[in-house]
mmCIF file of C-alpha atoms in Angstrom:
data_model
loop_
_atom_site.group_PDB
_atom_site.id
_atom_site.type_symbol
_atom_site.label_atom_id
_atom_site.label_comp_id
_atom_site.label_asym_id
_atom_site.label_seq_id
_atom_site.Cartn_x
_atom_site.Cartn_y
_atom_site.Cartn_z
ATOM 1 C CA MET F 1 -34.087 50.573 -27.975
ATOM 2 C CA ALA F 2 -36.359 47.983 -29.589
ATOM 3 C CA THR F 3 -33.292 45.961 -30.598
ATOM 4 C CA GLN F 4 -31.981 45.996 -27.011
ATOM 5 C CA LEU F 5 -35.402 44.899 -25.729
ATOM 6 C CA ARG F 6 -35.442 41.979 -28.151
ATOM 7 C CA ILE F 7 -31.948 40.910 -26.983
ATOM 8 C CA VAL F 8 -32.950 41.059 -23.294
ATOM 9 C CA THR F 9 -36.150 39.137 -23.996
ATOM 10 C CA LYS F 10 -34.213 36.499 -25.892
ATOM 11 C CA LEU F 11 -31.702 36.120 -23.051
ATOM 12 C CA MET F 12 -34.520 35.748 -20.522
ATOM 13 C CA PHE F 13 -36.177 33.103 -22.682
ATOM 14 C CA CYS F 14 -32.908 31.159 -22.982
ATOM 15 C CA THR F 15 -32.402 31.345 -19.226
ATOM 16 C CA LEU F 16 -35.908 30.041 -18.574
ATOM 17 C CA LEU F 17 -35.356 27.286 -21.133
ATOM 18 C CA VAL F 18 -32.145 26.169 -19.448
ATOM 19 C CA PHE F 19 -33.883 26.222 -16.080
ATOM 20 C CA TYR F 20 -36.809 24.218 -17.453
ATOM 21 C CA TYR F 21 -34.601 21.501 -18.960
ATOM 22 C CA SER F 22 -32.440 21.382 -15.808
ATOM 23 C CA ALA F 23 -35.568 20.816 -13.725
ATOM 24 C CA GLU F 24 -36.721 18.131 -16.119
ATOM 25 C CA LEU F 25 -33.296 16.466 -15.872
ATOM 26 C CA VAL F 26 -33.502 16.422 -12.081
ATOM 27 C CA GLN F 27 -37.068 15.115 -12.120
ATOM 28 C CA GLY F 28 -36.203 12.512 -14.715
ATOM 29 C CA SER F 29 -32.813 11.500 -13.269
ATOM 30 C CA PRO F 30 -32.208 7.741 -13.444
ATOM 31 C CA LYS F 31 -33.218 5.688 -10.433
ATOM 32 C CA LEU F 32 -31.614 2.636 -8.886
ATOM 33 C CA SER F 33 -33.015 -0.629 -10.188
ATOM 34 C CA PRO F 34 -35.809 -1.854 -7.867
ATOM 35 C CA LEU F 35 -34.174 -5.307 -7.886
ATOM 36 C CA ASP F 36 -30.815 -3.900 -6.770
ATOM 37 C CA LEU F 37 -32.544 -1.788 -4.140
ATOM 38 C CA THR F 38 -34.238 -4.915 -2.778
ATOM 39 C CA VAL F 39 -30.842 -6.651 -2.607
ATOM 40 C CA LEU F 40 -29.335 -3.749 -0.645
ATOM 41 C CA VAL F 41 -32.238 -3.937 1.819
ATOM 42 C CA SER F 42 -31.617 -7.667 2.312
ATOM 43 C CA ILE F 43 -27.887 -7.058 2.818
ATOM 44 C CA LYS F 44 -28.540 -4.517 5.554
ATOM 45 C CA ASN F 45 -30.973 -6.926 7.180
ATOM 46 C CA SER F 46 -28.400 -9.773 7.078
ATOM 47 C CA LEU F 47 -25.310 -7.867 8.196
ATOM 48 C CA THR F 48 -24.675 -5.550 11.114
ATOM 49 C CA ASP F 49 -21.917 -3.267 12.342
ATOM 50 C CA LEU F 50 -19.854 -4.598 15.212
ATOM 51 C CA PRO F 51 -19.051 -2.149 18.053
ATOM 52 C CA GLY F 52 -16.785 0.597 16.741
ATOM 53 C CA SER F 53 -17.937 0.189 13.134
ATOM 54 C CA SER F 54 -20.367 2.604 11.487
ATOM 55 C CA PHE F 55 -20.413 1.325 7.926
ATOM 56 C CA PHE F 56 -24.216 1.135 7.607
ATOM 57 C CA SER F 57 -24.819 4.591 9.090
ATOM 58 C CA SER F 58 -25.096 6.027 5.555
ATOM 59 C CA TRP F 59 -27.522 3.363 4.339
ATOM 60 C CA ASN F 60 -30.728 5.379 4.720
ATOM 61 C CA PHE F 61 -33.404 3.932 2.444
ATOM 62 C CA THR F 62 -35.428 7.152 2.463
ATOM 63 C CA ASP F 63 -32.632 8.679 0.383
ATOM 64 C CA PRO F 64 -33.719 9.019 -3.276
ATOM 65 C CA ASN F 65 -30.315 8.020 -4.678
ATOM 66 C CA PRO F 66 -28.395 5.316 -2.741
ATOM 67 C CA CYS F 67 -25.737 5.319 -5.478
ATOM 68 C CA LEU F 68 -24.554 8.736 -4.290
ATOM 69 C CA THR F 69 -24.881 8.335 -0.532
ATOM 70 C CA PHE F 70 -24.498 4.661 0.454
ATOM 71 C CA ALA F 71 -20.980 3.767 1.625
ATOM 72 C CA GLY F 72 -19.376 1.056 -0.501
ATOM 73 C CA VAL F 73 -21.909 1.249 -3.343
ATOM 74 C CA THR F 74 -20.938 2.301 -6.860
ATOM 75 C CA CYS F 75 -23.431 2.339 -9.727
ATOM 76 C CA THR F 76 -23.389 2.622 -13.503
ATOM 77 C CA LEU F 77 -26.171 3.681 -15.874
ATOM 78 C CA SER F 78 -27.425 0.656 -17.771
ATOM 79 C CA PRO F 79 -30.188 0.194 -20.354
ATOM 80 C CA PRO F 80 -32.997 1.153 -20.231
ATOM 81 C CA GLY F 81 -31.723 4.239 -18.394
ATOM 82 C CA MET F 82 -31.588 2.648 -14.947
ATOM 83 C CA LEU F 83 -28.763 2.615 -12.379
ATOM 84 C CA ARG F 84 -27.279 -0.771 -11.478
ATOM 85 C CA VAL F 85 -24.829 -1.606 -8.691
ATOM 86 C CA THR F 86 -21.422 -2.468 -10.173
ATOM 87 C CA THR F 87 -19.175 -2.353 -7.090
ATOM 88 C CA LEU F 88 -20.182 -3.468 -3.604
ATOM 89 C CA GLU F 89 -17.604 -3.059 -0.817
ATOM 90 C CA LEU F 90 -19.020 -4.092 2.545
ATOM 91 C CA GLY F 91 -17.328 -2.895 5.732
ATOM 92 C CA THR F 92 -14.930 -0.021 6.223
ATOM 93 C CA GLY F 93 -11.706 -1.999 6.025
ATOM 94 C CA LEU F 94 -10.172 0.489 8.468
ATOM 95 C CA SER F 95 -7.398 -0.675 10.773
ATOM 96 C CA GLY F 96 -8.771 -1.335 14.250
ATOM 97 C CA SER F 97 -12.345 -1.772 13.073
ATOM 98 C CA LEU F 98 -14.000 -5.072 13.981
ATOM 99 C CA GLY F 99 -15.975 -4.915 10.752
ATOM 100 C CA LEU F 100 -19.320 -6.584 10.150
ATOM 101 C CA ALA F 101 -21.113 -9.594 11.596
ATOM 102 C CA GLY F 102 -23.984 -11.660 10.257
ATOM 103 C CA SER F 103 -24.054 -13.561 6.958
ATOM 104 C CA LEU F 104 -24.039 -12.839 3.243
ATOM 105 C CA PRO F 105 -27.587 -13.191 1.861
ATOM 106 C CA GLU F 106 -28.187 -15.374 -1.176
ATOM 107 C CA THR F 107 -29.858 -12.368 -2.823
ATOM 108 C CA VAL F 108 -26.451 -10.782 -3.469
ATOM 109 C CA SER F 109 -26.367 -13.109 -6.496
ATOM 110 C CA ASP F 110 -29.145 -10.981 -8.061
ATOM 111 C CA LEU F 111 -26.849 -7.967 -8.617
ATOM 112 C CA GLY F 112 -26.474 -8.872 -12.271
ATOM 113 C CA GLU F 113 -24.184 -5.967 -13.235
ATOM 114 C CA LEU F 114 -21.760 -6.448 -10.317
ATOM 115 C CA THR F 115 -18.055 -6.460 -11.243
ATOM 116 C CA GLN F 116 -16.543 -6.295 -7.745
ATOM 117 C CA LEU F 117 -17.786 -7.947 -4.540
ATOM 118 C CA ILE F 118 -15.622 -7.062 -1.549
ATOM 119 C CA LEU F 119 -16.245 -8.058 2.054
ATOM 120 C CA ASN F 120 -13.676 -6.394 4.279
ATOM 121 C CA PRO F 121 -12.277 -8.243 7.337
ATOM 122 C CA GLY F 122 -14.844 -8.890 10.044
ATOM 123 C CA MET F 123 -16.819 -11.687 11.681
ATOM 124 C CA VAL F 124 -19.232 -12.639 8.934
ATOM 125 C CA THR F 125 -20.249 -16.292 9.212
ATOM 126 C CA GLY F 126 -22.184 -18.825 7.168
ATOM 127 C CA PRO F 127 -21.544 -20.116 3.652
ATOM 128 C CA ILE F 128 -20.533 -18.261 0.519
ATOM 129 C CA PRO F 129 -23.795 -17.775 -1.444
ATOM 130 C CA ALA F 130 -24.233 -20.869 -3.613
ATOM 131 C CA LYS F 131 -25.632 -18.953 -6.584
ATOM 132 C CA LEU F 132 -22.749 -16.516 -7.099
ATOM 133 C CA GLY F 133 -22.421 -18.035 -10.552
ATOM 134 C CA ARG F 134 -25.203 -15.690 -11.651
ATOM 135 C CA LEU F 135 -22.812 -12.711 -11.397
ATOM 136 C CA LYS F 136 -21.501 -13.179 -14.928
ATOM 137 C CA LYS F 137 -19.684 -9.834 -14.987
ATOM 138 C CA LEU F 138 -17.839 -10.312 -11.690
ATOM 139 C CA ARG F 139 -14.098 -9.680 -11.937
ATOM 140 C CA VAL F 140 -13.063 -9.307 -8.301
ATOM 141 C CA LEU F 141 -14.260 -11.549 -5.459
ATOM 142 C CA PHE F 142 -12.694 -10.624 -2.127
ATOM 143 C CA LEU F 143 -14.124 -12.201 1.054
ATOM 144 C CA SER F 144 -10.951 -12.456 3.126
ATOM 145 C CA HIS F 145 -10.463 -12.579 6.924
ATOM 146 C CA ASN F 146 -13.947 -13.475 8.065
ATOM 147 C CA ARG F 147 -15.517 -16.667 9.431
ATOM 148 C CA LEU F 148 -17.146 -18.091 6.337
ATOM 149 C CA THR F 149 -17.772 -21.842 6.393
ATOM 150 C CA GLY F 150 -18.605 -24.650 4.020
ATOM 151 C CA PRO F 151 -17.128 -25.452 0.601
ATOM 152 C CA ILE F 152 -16.155 -23.142 -2.226
ATOM 153 C CA PRO F 153 -19.330 -23.100 -4.358
ATOM 154 C CA GLU F 154 -18.946 -24.855 -7.690
ATOM 155 C CA SER F 155 -20.911 -22.005 -9.266
ATOM 156 C CA ILE F 156 -17.876 -19.737 -8.857
ATOM 157 C CA THR F 157 -16.272 -21.654 -11.705
ATOM 158 C CA GLU F 158 -18.969 -20.252 -14.013
ATOM 159 C CA LEU F 159 -17.674 -16.692 -13.540
ATOM 160 C CA THR F 160 -15.553 -16.532 -16.668
ATOM 161 C CA GLN F 161 -14.588 -12.875 -16.168
ATOM 162 C CA LEU F 162 -12.944 -13.401 -12.770
ATOM 163 C CA HIS F 163 -9.526 -11.811 -12.453
ATOM 164 C CA THR F 164 -8.979 -11.956 -8.655
ATOM 165 C CA VAL F 165 -10.334 -14.430 -6.086
ATOM 166 C CA ASP F 166 -9.366 -13.970 -2.433
ATOM 167 C CA LEU F 167 -11.227 -16.183 0.054
ATOM 168 C CA SER F 168 -8.329 -16.386 2.510
ATOM 169 C CA TYR F 169 -8.436 -16.741 6.279
ATOM 170 C CA ASN F 170 -11.916 -18.119 6.717
ATOM 171 C CA HIS F 171 -13.072 -21.602 7.772
ATOM 172 C CA LEU F 172 -13.742 -23.035 4.323
ATOM 173 C CA THR F 173 -13.635 -26.809 3.882
ATOM 174 C CA GLY F 174 -13.732 -29.298 1.034
ATOM 175 C CA THR F 175 -11.534 -29.405 -2.041
ATOM 176 C CA ILE F 176 -10.465 -26.758 -4.525
ATOM 177 C CA PRO F 177 -12.814 -26.986 -7.530
ATOM 178 C CA THR F 178 -10.757 -28.238 -10.472
ATOM 179 C CA ALA F 179 -12.465 -25.830 -12.872
ATOM 180 C CA LEU F 180 -11.212 -22.927 -10.774
ATOM 181 C CA LEU F 181 -7.703 -23.687 -12.051
ATOM 182 C CA THR F 182 -8.563 -24.930 -15.522
ATOM 183 C CA GLU F 183 -11.500 -23.015 -16.995
ATOM 184 C CA LEU F 184 -11.302 -19.423 -15.702
ATOM 185 C CA THR F 185 -9.021 -18.122 -18.418
ATOM 186 C CA GLN F 186 -9.037 -14.533 -17.076
ATOM 187 C CA LEU F 187 -7.964 -15.528 -13.546
ATOM 188 C CA LYS F 188 -4.643 -14.007 -12.471
ATOM 189 C CA VAL F 189 -4.762 -13.996 -8.662
ATOM 190 C CA LEU F 190 -5.984 -16.907 -6.512
ATOM 191 C CA VAL F 191 -5.633 -16.621 -2.726
ATOM 192 C CA LEU F 192 -7.191 -19.373 -0.587
ATOM 193 C CA ALA F 193 -4.700 -19.299 2.307
ATOM 194 C CA GLY F 194 -5.672 -19.907 5.917
ATOM 195 C CA ASN F 195 -8.630 -22.248 5.482
ATOM 196 C CA ASN F 196 -9.235 -25.976 6.021
ATOM 197 C CA LEU F 197 -9.177 -26.998 2.372
ATOM 198 C CA SER F 198 -8.118 -30.573 1.645
ATOM 199 C CA GLY F 199 -7.439 -32.845 -1.299
ATOM 200 C CA GLU F 200 -4.842 -32.419 -4.017
ATOM 201 C CA LEU F 201 -3.930 -29.284 -5.917
ATOM 202 C CA PRO F 202 -5.308 -29.513 -9.460
ATOM 203 C CA SER F 203 -3.092 -28.905 -12.480
ATOM 204 C CA SER F 204 -3.531 -25.542 -14.136
ATOM 205 C CA SER F 205 -3.110 -24.280 -17.670
ATOM 206 C CA LEU F 206 -4.222 -20.737 -16.845
ATOM 207 C CA SER F 207 -2.142 -17.561 -16.964
ATOM 208 C CA LEU F 208 -2.005 -17.237 -13.181
ATOM 209 C CA ILE F 209 0.401 -14.712 -11.683
ATOM 210 C CA HIS F 210 -0.232 -15.136 -7.947
ATOM 211 C CA LEU F 211 -1.104 -18.444 -6.215
ATOM 212 C CA ASP F 212 -1.349 -18.504 -2.406
ATOM 213 C CA LEU F 213 -2.681 -21.682 -0.743
ATOM 214 C CA LYS F 214 -0.667 -21.734 2.493
ATOM 215 C CA TYR F 215 -2.090 -22.890 5.830
ATOM 216 C CA ASN F 216 -4.518 -25.526 4.567
ATOM 217 C CA ASN F 217 -4.631 -29.342 4.628
ATOM 218 C CA LEU F 218 -3.690 -29.989 1.007
ATOM 219 C CA VAL F 219 -2.044 -33.327 0.242
ATOM 220 C CA GLY F 220 -0.271 -35.019 -2.634
ATOM 221 C CA PRO F 221 2.421 -33.787 -5.004
ATOM 222 C CA ILE F 222 2.728 -30.475 -6.786
ATOM 223 C CA PRO F 223 1.100 -30.894 -10.214
ATOM 224 C CA LYS F 224 3.663 -31.295 -12.952
ATOM 225 C CA THR F 225 1.961 -28.472 -14.811
ATOM 226 C CA LEU F 226 1.648 -25.083 -13.192
ATOM 227 C CA PRO F 227 1.457 -21.880 -15.244
ATOM 228 C CA LEU F 228 4.788 -20.602 -16.577
ATOM 229 C CA THR F 229 3.359 -17.106 -16.044
ATOM 230 C CA VAL F 230 3.263 -17.525 -12.266
ATOM 231 C CA ARG F 231 5.397 -15.123 -10.214
ATOM 232 C CA TYR F 232 4.346 -15.875 -6.636
ATOM 233 C CA VAL F 233 3.645 -19.358 -5.243
ATOM 234 C CA SER F 234 3.043 -20.191 -1.582
ATOM 235 C CA LEU F 235 2.044 -23.715 -0.590
ATOM 236 C CA SER F 236 3.587 -23.661 2.880
ATOM 237 C CA HIS F 237 2.054 -25.276 5.966
ATOM 238 C CA ASN F 238 0.202 -28.048 4.170
ATOM 239 C CA LEU F 239 0.688 -31.831 4.016
ATOM 240 C CA MET F 240 2.009 -32.040 0.467
ATOM 241 C CA TRP F 241 4.691 -34.528 -0.488
ATOM 242 C CA GLY F 242 6.820 -35.882 -3.300
ATOM 243 C CA PRO F 243 9.708 -34.523 -5.377
ATOM 244 C CA ILE F 244 9.566 -31.165 -7.122
ATOM 245 C CA ASN F 245 12.255 -31.733 -9.738
ATOM 246 C CA GLY F 246 9.729 -32.817 -12.352
ATOM 247 C CA THR F 247 7.424 -29.797 -12.057
ATOM 248 C CA THR F 248 7.273 -26.713 -14.246
ATOM 249 C CA LEU F 249 8.262 -24.620 -11.207
ATOM 250 C CA LYS F 250 11.916 -25.273 -11.944
ATOM 251 C CA THR F 251 11.607 -23.644 -15.365
ATOM 252 C CA SER F 252 9.078 -20.880 -14.612
ATOM 253 C CA PRO F 253 10.882 -17.817 -15.999
ATOM 254 C CA ASN F 254 8.831 -15.265 -14.043
ATOM 255 C CA LEU F 255 8.881 -16.955 -10.623
ATOM 256 C CA TYR F 256 10.402 -14.658 -7.989
ATOM 257 C CA TYR F 257 8.766 -15.979 -4.776
ATOM 258 C CA LEU F 258 8.441 -19.655 -3.865
ATOM 259 C CA ASP F 259 7.433 -20.907 -0.415
ATOM 260 C CA LEU F 260 7.059 -24.671 0.039
ATOM 261 C CA SER F 261 8.087 -24.730 3.701
ATOM 262 C CA TYR F 262 6.477 -26.932 6.345
ATOM 263 C CA ASN F 263 5.396 -29.781 4.098
ATOM 264 C CA LEU F 264 6.656 -33.309 3.373
ATOM 265 C CA PHE F 265 8.452 -32.671 0.077
ATOM 266 C CA SER F 266 11.458 -34.871 -0.667
ATOM 267 C CA GLY F 267 14.099 -35.522 -3.302
ATOM 268 C CA THR F 268 16.803 -33.192 -4.514
ATOM 269 C CA LEU F 269 16.768 -29.464 -5.131
ATOM 270 C CA PRO F 270 16.346 -28.454 -8.787
ATOM 271 C CA THR F 271 19.573 -26.895 -10.017
ATOM 272 C CA THR F 272 17.662 -23.901 -11.397
ATOM 273 C CA PHE F 273 16.293 -22.795 -8.023
ATOM 274 C CA LEU F 274 19.417 -20.885 -6.973
ATOM 275 C CA ARG F 275 19.139 -18.088 -9.514
ATOM 276 C CA PRO F 276 18.946 -14.267 -9.213
ATOM 277 C CA SER F 277 15.345 -13.962 -10.425
ATOM 278 C CA LEU F 278 14.064 -16.343 -7.725
ATOM 279 C CA SER F 279 14.839 -13.892 -4.942
ATOM 280 C CA THR F 280 12.770 -15.588 -2.230
ATOM 281 C CA LEU F 281 13.212 -19.349 -1.906
ATOM 282 C CA LEU F 282 11.674 -20.870 1.245
ATOM 283 C CA LEU F 283 11.941 -24.669 1.493
ATOM 284 C CA SER F 284 12.481 -25.201 5.227
ATOM 285 C CA HIS F 285 11.003 -28.040 7.294
ATOM 286 C CA ASN F 286 10.687 -30.634 4.554
ATOM 287 C CA ARG F 287 12.493 -33.869 3.703
ATOM 288 C CA PHE F 288 14.748 -32.738 0.883
ATOM 289 C CA SER F 289 18.113 -34.486 0.640
ATOM 290 C CA GLY F 290 21.210 -34.856 -1.484
ATOM 291 C CA GLU F 291 23.804 -32.334 -2.542
ATOM 292 C CA VAL F 292 22.819 -28.840 -3.628
ATOM 293 C CA THR F 293 24.411 -28.209 -6.998
ATOM 294 C CA VAL F 294 24.213 -25.353 -9.485
ATOM 295 C CA PRO F 295 25.501 -25.123 -13.061
ATOM 296 C CA ALA F 296 28.152 -22.461 -12.260
ATOM 297 C CA ALA F 297 30.383 -21.900 -9.223
ATOM 298 C CA GLY F 298 30.407 -18.716 -7.187
ATOM 299 C CA ALA F 299 27.824 -16.569 -5.474
ATOM 300 C CA VAL F 300 24.698 -15.588 -7.361
ATOM 301 C CA GLU F 301 24.184 -11.831 -7.678
ATOM 302 C CA TYR F 302 20.803 -11.622 -5.978
ATOM 303 C CA PRO F 303 18.862 -8.359 -5.621
ATOM 304 C CA GLY F 304 18.730 -6.656 -2.227
ATOM 305 C CA GLY F 305 16.609 -8.392 0.375
ATOM 306 C CA ALA F 306 16.880 -11.842 -1.207
ATOM 307 C CA THR F 307 16.296 -14.842 1.071
ATOM 308 C CA VAL F 308 17.372 -18.457 0.638
ATOM 309 C CA ASP F 309 16.032 -20.792 3.326
ATOM 310 C CA LEU F 310 16.853 -24.493 2.982
ATOM 311 C CA SER F 311 16.910 -25.143 6.729
ATOM 312 C CA HIS F 312 15.569 -28.213 8.544
ATOM 313 C CA ASN F 313 16.023 -30.703 5.727
ATOM 314 C CA GLY F 314 18.515 -33.476 4.943
ATOM 315 C CA PHE F 315 20.790 -31.708 2.444
ATOM 316 C CA SER F 316 24.378 -32.959 2.435
ATOM 317 C CA GLY F 317 27.741 -32.282 0.808
ATOM 318 C CA GLY F 318 29.390 -28.887 0.699
ATOM 319 C CA LEU F 319 27.553 -25.607 1.161
ATOM 320 C CA PRO F 320 26.276 -24.200 -2.148
ATOM 321 C CA GLU F 321 28.340 -21.119 -3.036
ATOM 322 C CA ALA F 322 25.440 -19.686 -5.015
ATOM 323 C CA ALA F 323 23.463 -18.893 -1.845
ATOM 324 C CA ALA F 324 26.280 -16.638 -0.596
ATOM 325 C CA GLY F 325 24.914 -13.807 -2.747
ATOM 326 C CA ALA F 326 21.624 -13.550 -0.830
ATOM 327 C CA GLU F 327 21.014 -11.120 2.036
ATOM 328 C CA ASN F 328 19.430 -13.737 4.307
ATOM 329 C CA VAL F 329 20.747 -17.305 4.182
ATOM 330 C CA PHE F 330 19.346 -20.124 6.325
ATOM 331 C CA LEU F 331 21.114 -23.465 5.757
ATOM 332 C CA ASN F 332 20.960 -24.657 9.358
ATOM 333 C CA ASP F 333 19.784 -28.063 10.570
ATOM 334 C CA ASN F 334 20.979 -30.111 7.614
ATOM 335 C CA ARG F 335 23.939 -32.424 6.994
ATOM 336 C CA PHE F 336 26.232 -30.017 5.175
ATOM 337 C CA SER F 337 29.907 -30.766 5.761
ATOM 338 C CA GLY F 338 33.428 -29.600 4.976
ATOM 339 C CA PRO F 339 34.759 -26.042 5.051
ATOM 340 C CA ILE F 340 32.519 -23.018 4.650
ATOM 341 C CA PRO F 341 33.321 -21.614 1.165
ATOM 342 C CA GLU F 342 35.157 -18.298 1.046
ATOM 343 C CA ALA F 343 32.229 -16.851 -0.904
ATOM 344 C CA TYR F 344 30.348 -16.704 2.404
ATOM 345 C CA GLY F 345 33.206 -14.938 4.110
ATOM 346 C CA GLU F 346 33.346 -12.443 1.270
ATOM 347 C CA GLY F 347 29.583 -11.904 1.497
ATOM 348 C CA ILE F 348 29.841 -11.182 5.220
ATOM 349 C CA ARG F 349 32.863 -8.907 4.849
ATOM 350 C CA LYS F 350 31.234 -6.813 2.115
ATOM 351 C CA GLY F 351 27.920 -6.545 3.958
ATOM 352 C CA VAL F 352 26.013 -8.490 1.307
ATOM 353 C CA ILE F 353 24.989 -11.173 3.807
ATOM 354 C CA LYS F 354 23.068 -9.766 6.754
ATOM 355 C CA THR F 355 21.899 -13.083 8.243
ATOM 356 C CA LEU F 356 23.770 -16.386 7.942
ATOM 357 C CA TYR F 357 22.481 -19.399 9.884
ATOM 358 C CA LEU F 358 24.682 -22.499 9.521
ATOM 359 C CA GLN F 359 24.153 -24.123 12.923
ATOM 360 C CA HIS F 360 23.482 -27.841 13.379
ATOM 361 C CA ASN F 361 25.503 -29.112 10.437
ATOM 362 C CA PHE F 362 28.907 -30.850 10.155
ATOM 363 C CA LEU F 363 30.974 -27.889 8.923
ATOM 364 C CA ASP F 364 34.606 -27.892 10.051
ATOM 365 C CA GLU F 365 36.261 -24.645 8.970
ATOM 366 C CA PHE F 366 35.319 -20.960 8.865
ATOM 367 C CA PRO F 367 36.732 -18.833 6.004
ATOM 368 C CA LYS F 368 39.776 -16.766 6.878
ATOM 369 C CA ASN F 369 38.770 -13.771 4.740
ATOM 370 C CA VAL F 370 36.534 -12.388 7.496
ATOM 371 C CA GLY F 371 37.972 -9.897 9.969
ATOM 372 C CA PRO F 372 37.977 -10.295 13.749
ATOM 373 C CA THR F 373 34.532 -8.681 14.067
ATOM 374 C CA LEU F 374 31.299 -8.847 12.145
ATOM 375 C CA PRO F 375 29.996 -5.849 10.205
ATOM 376 C CA GLU F 376 27.305 -3.847 11.935
ATOM 377 C CA ASN F 377 23.842 -5.503 11.778
ATOM 378 C CA ALA F 378 25.289 -8.828 10.593
ATOM 379 C CA GLU F 379 24.081 -11.983 12.337
ATOM 380 C CA VAL F 380 25.986 -15.265 12.014
ATOM 381 C CA CYS F 381 25.267 -18.555 13.775
ATOM 382 C CA LEU F 382 27.765 -21.415 13.545
ATOM 383 C CA ALA F 383 26.914 -23.421 16.668
ATOM 384 C CA TYR F 384 26.933 -27.214 16.818
ATOM 385 C CA ASN F 385 29.225 -27.916 13.921
ATOM 386 C CA CYS F 386 32.513 -29.790 13.790
ATOM 387 C CA MET F 387 34.522 -26.749 14.836
ATOM 388 C CA VAL F 388 34.716 -24.168 17.560
ATOM 389 C CA PRO F 389 33.218 -20.942 16.156
ATOM 390 C CA PRO F 390 35.730 -18.079 15.924
ATOM 391 C CA LEU F 391 35.475 -15.758 18.907
ATOM 392 C CA GLY F 392 33.240 -12.779 18.212
ATOM 393 C CA LEU F 393 31.908 -14.190 14.943
ATOM 394 C CA ASP F 394 29.098 -16.306 16.364
ATOM 395 C CA THR F 395 25.879 -14.467 17.260
ATOM 396 C CA CYS F 396 23.364 -17.284 17.596
ATOM 397 C CA PRO F 397 19.872 -16.569 18.880
ATOM 398 C CA THR F 398 19.338 -17.530 22.517
ATOM 399 C CA SER F 399 16.727 -20.057 21.427
ATOM 400 C CA ASP F 400 19.411 -22.171 19.752
ATOM 401 C CA GLY F 401 20.419 -23.895 22.979
ATOM 402 C CA GLY F 402 23.938 -22.544 23.479
ATOM 403 C CA LEU F 403 25.798 -25.673 22.285
ATOM 404 C CA VAL F 404 29.164 -24.593 20.898
ATOM 405 C CA SER F 405 30.195 -27.594 18.806
ATOM 406 C CA ARG F 406 29.346 -31.216 18.108
ATOM 407 C CA PRO F 407 30.958 -34.034 20.069
ATOM 408 C CA ALA F 408 34.092 -35.238 18.303
ATOM 409 C CA ALA F 409 32.660 -38.740 18.031
ATOM 410 C CA GLN F 410 29.744 -37.512 15.909
ATOM 411 C CA CYS F 411 32.065 -35.692 13.526
ATOM 412 C CA SER F 412 34.378 -38.687 13.291
ATOM 413 C CA VAL F 413 31.523 -41.057 12.471
ATOM 414 C CA PHE F 414 30.167 -38.622 9.904
ATOM 415 C CA ARG F 415 33.539 -38.189 8.158
ATOM 416 C CA ASN F 416 34.210 -41.901 8.120
ATOM 417 C CA GLY F 417 30.669 -42.772 7.058
#
């Protein structure tokens, strides 16, 4: 009996001990850094929910632990036993939500342990905080689809840990800081599309993977040196000019997406651009010229969904057979001449080519290896060439003007010229 009593007493003591230490743990649980708490207060004072958004409804500063209850706030325990904000995602990012309005306070630069700063789409105005360079641990900076103004702060180039920068679709002006493309050795993704950035694109020796600068006012040539690691490049809808044959783009082994459309580029097409790995090639609305040649004859075996768009340029000579292996081929509005290679007919017949636009050229013969009707879902436009398109094989969009073929005099002058 005495032994049993000792066991029960011991168990009760252990239970009380566990309870005591649990209570102490709760009482002594780490608190959010007073500095970070002050920053969160300033953020709520500077930003506001637009109608339909309720992002800040959880930001109740009477709550003892914002790290657990504040939407978009993630914390990590840092010495000396204090919680610091490491991820800050402002706005819900939900489809249909108008997001936040207001401006980003300069105090956000005081979140010294921050690794991710995300501002979801909304109507936030004003400049990017000039002192962001203080956030030495920042890896992700995402401020896309708002109404931010002013230049890209030079201090961003001091953030040596940056992996992803997306400042797209704002109203940013000025030039792209050179150091952004030369000194941030960890940078892999740079998206500055949809702004009013000007000046020339700096050369880069980084290990970039994704570069998106479309819809700006950039000028000048493509730098001769762009990273060989790059996979995605979009420079469309700018004012850039010059040839591209001398750039590293033509030898980039990992490049699968290249969009240079709606610029002022000129010269000939690099022979390496029509290759299977470069499955999206968009060069329309430029000033390219000359014949399109590739090292080997025949259609390239592109992956499904591949697109080759060389339309609205000054290319001449015969159609490149290599492009006949892509699913979507746009060679319209050039000066291509002669018969359409049988590789295109074969691509249509086998269902490889789904869209083939050849209108507004000087082509004079359609391949005979295509049946009397097009495969289902195929779209072919042959209008305004030096031939009458075969009946039932011409499905031009209504916006093309409805002209069947070129006047004979134009074709005669072209052949004799």
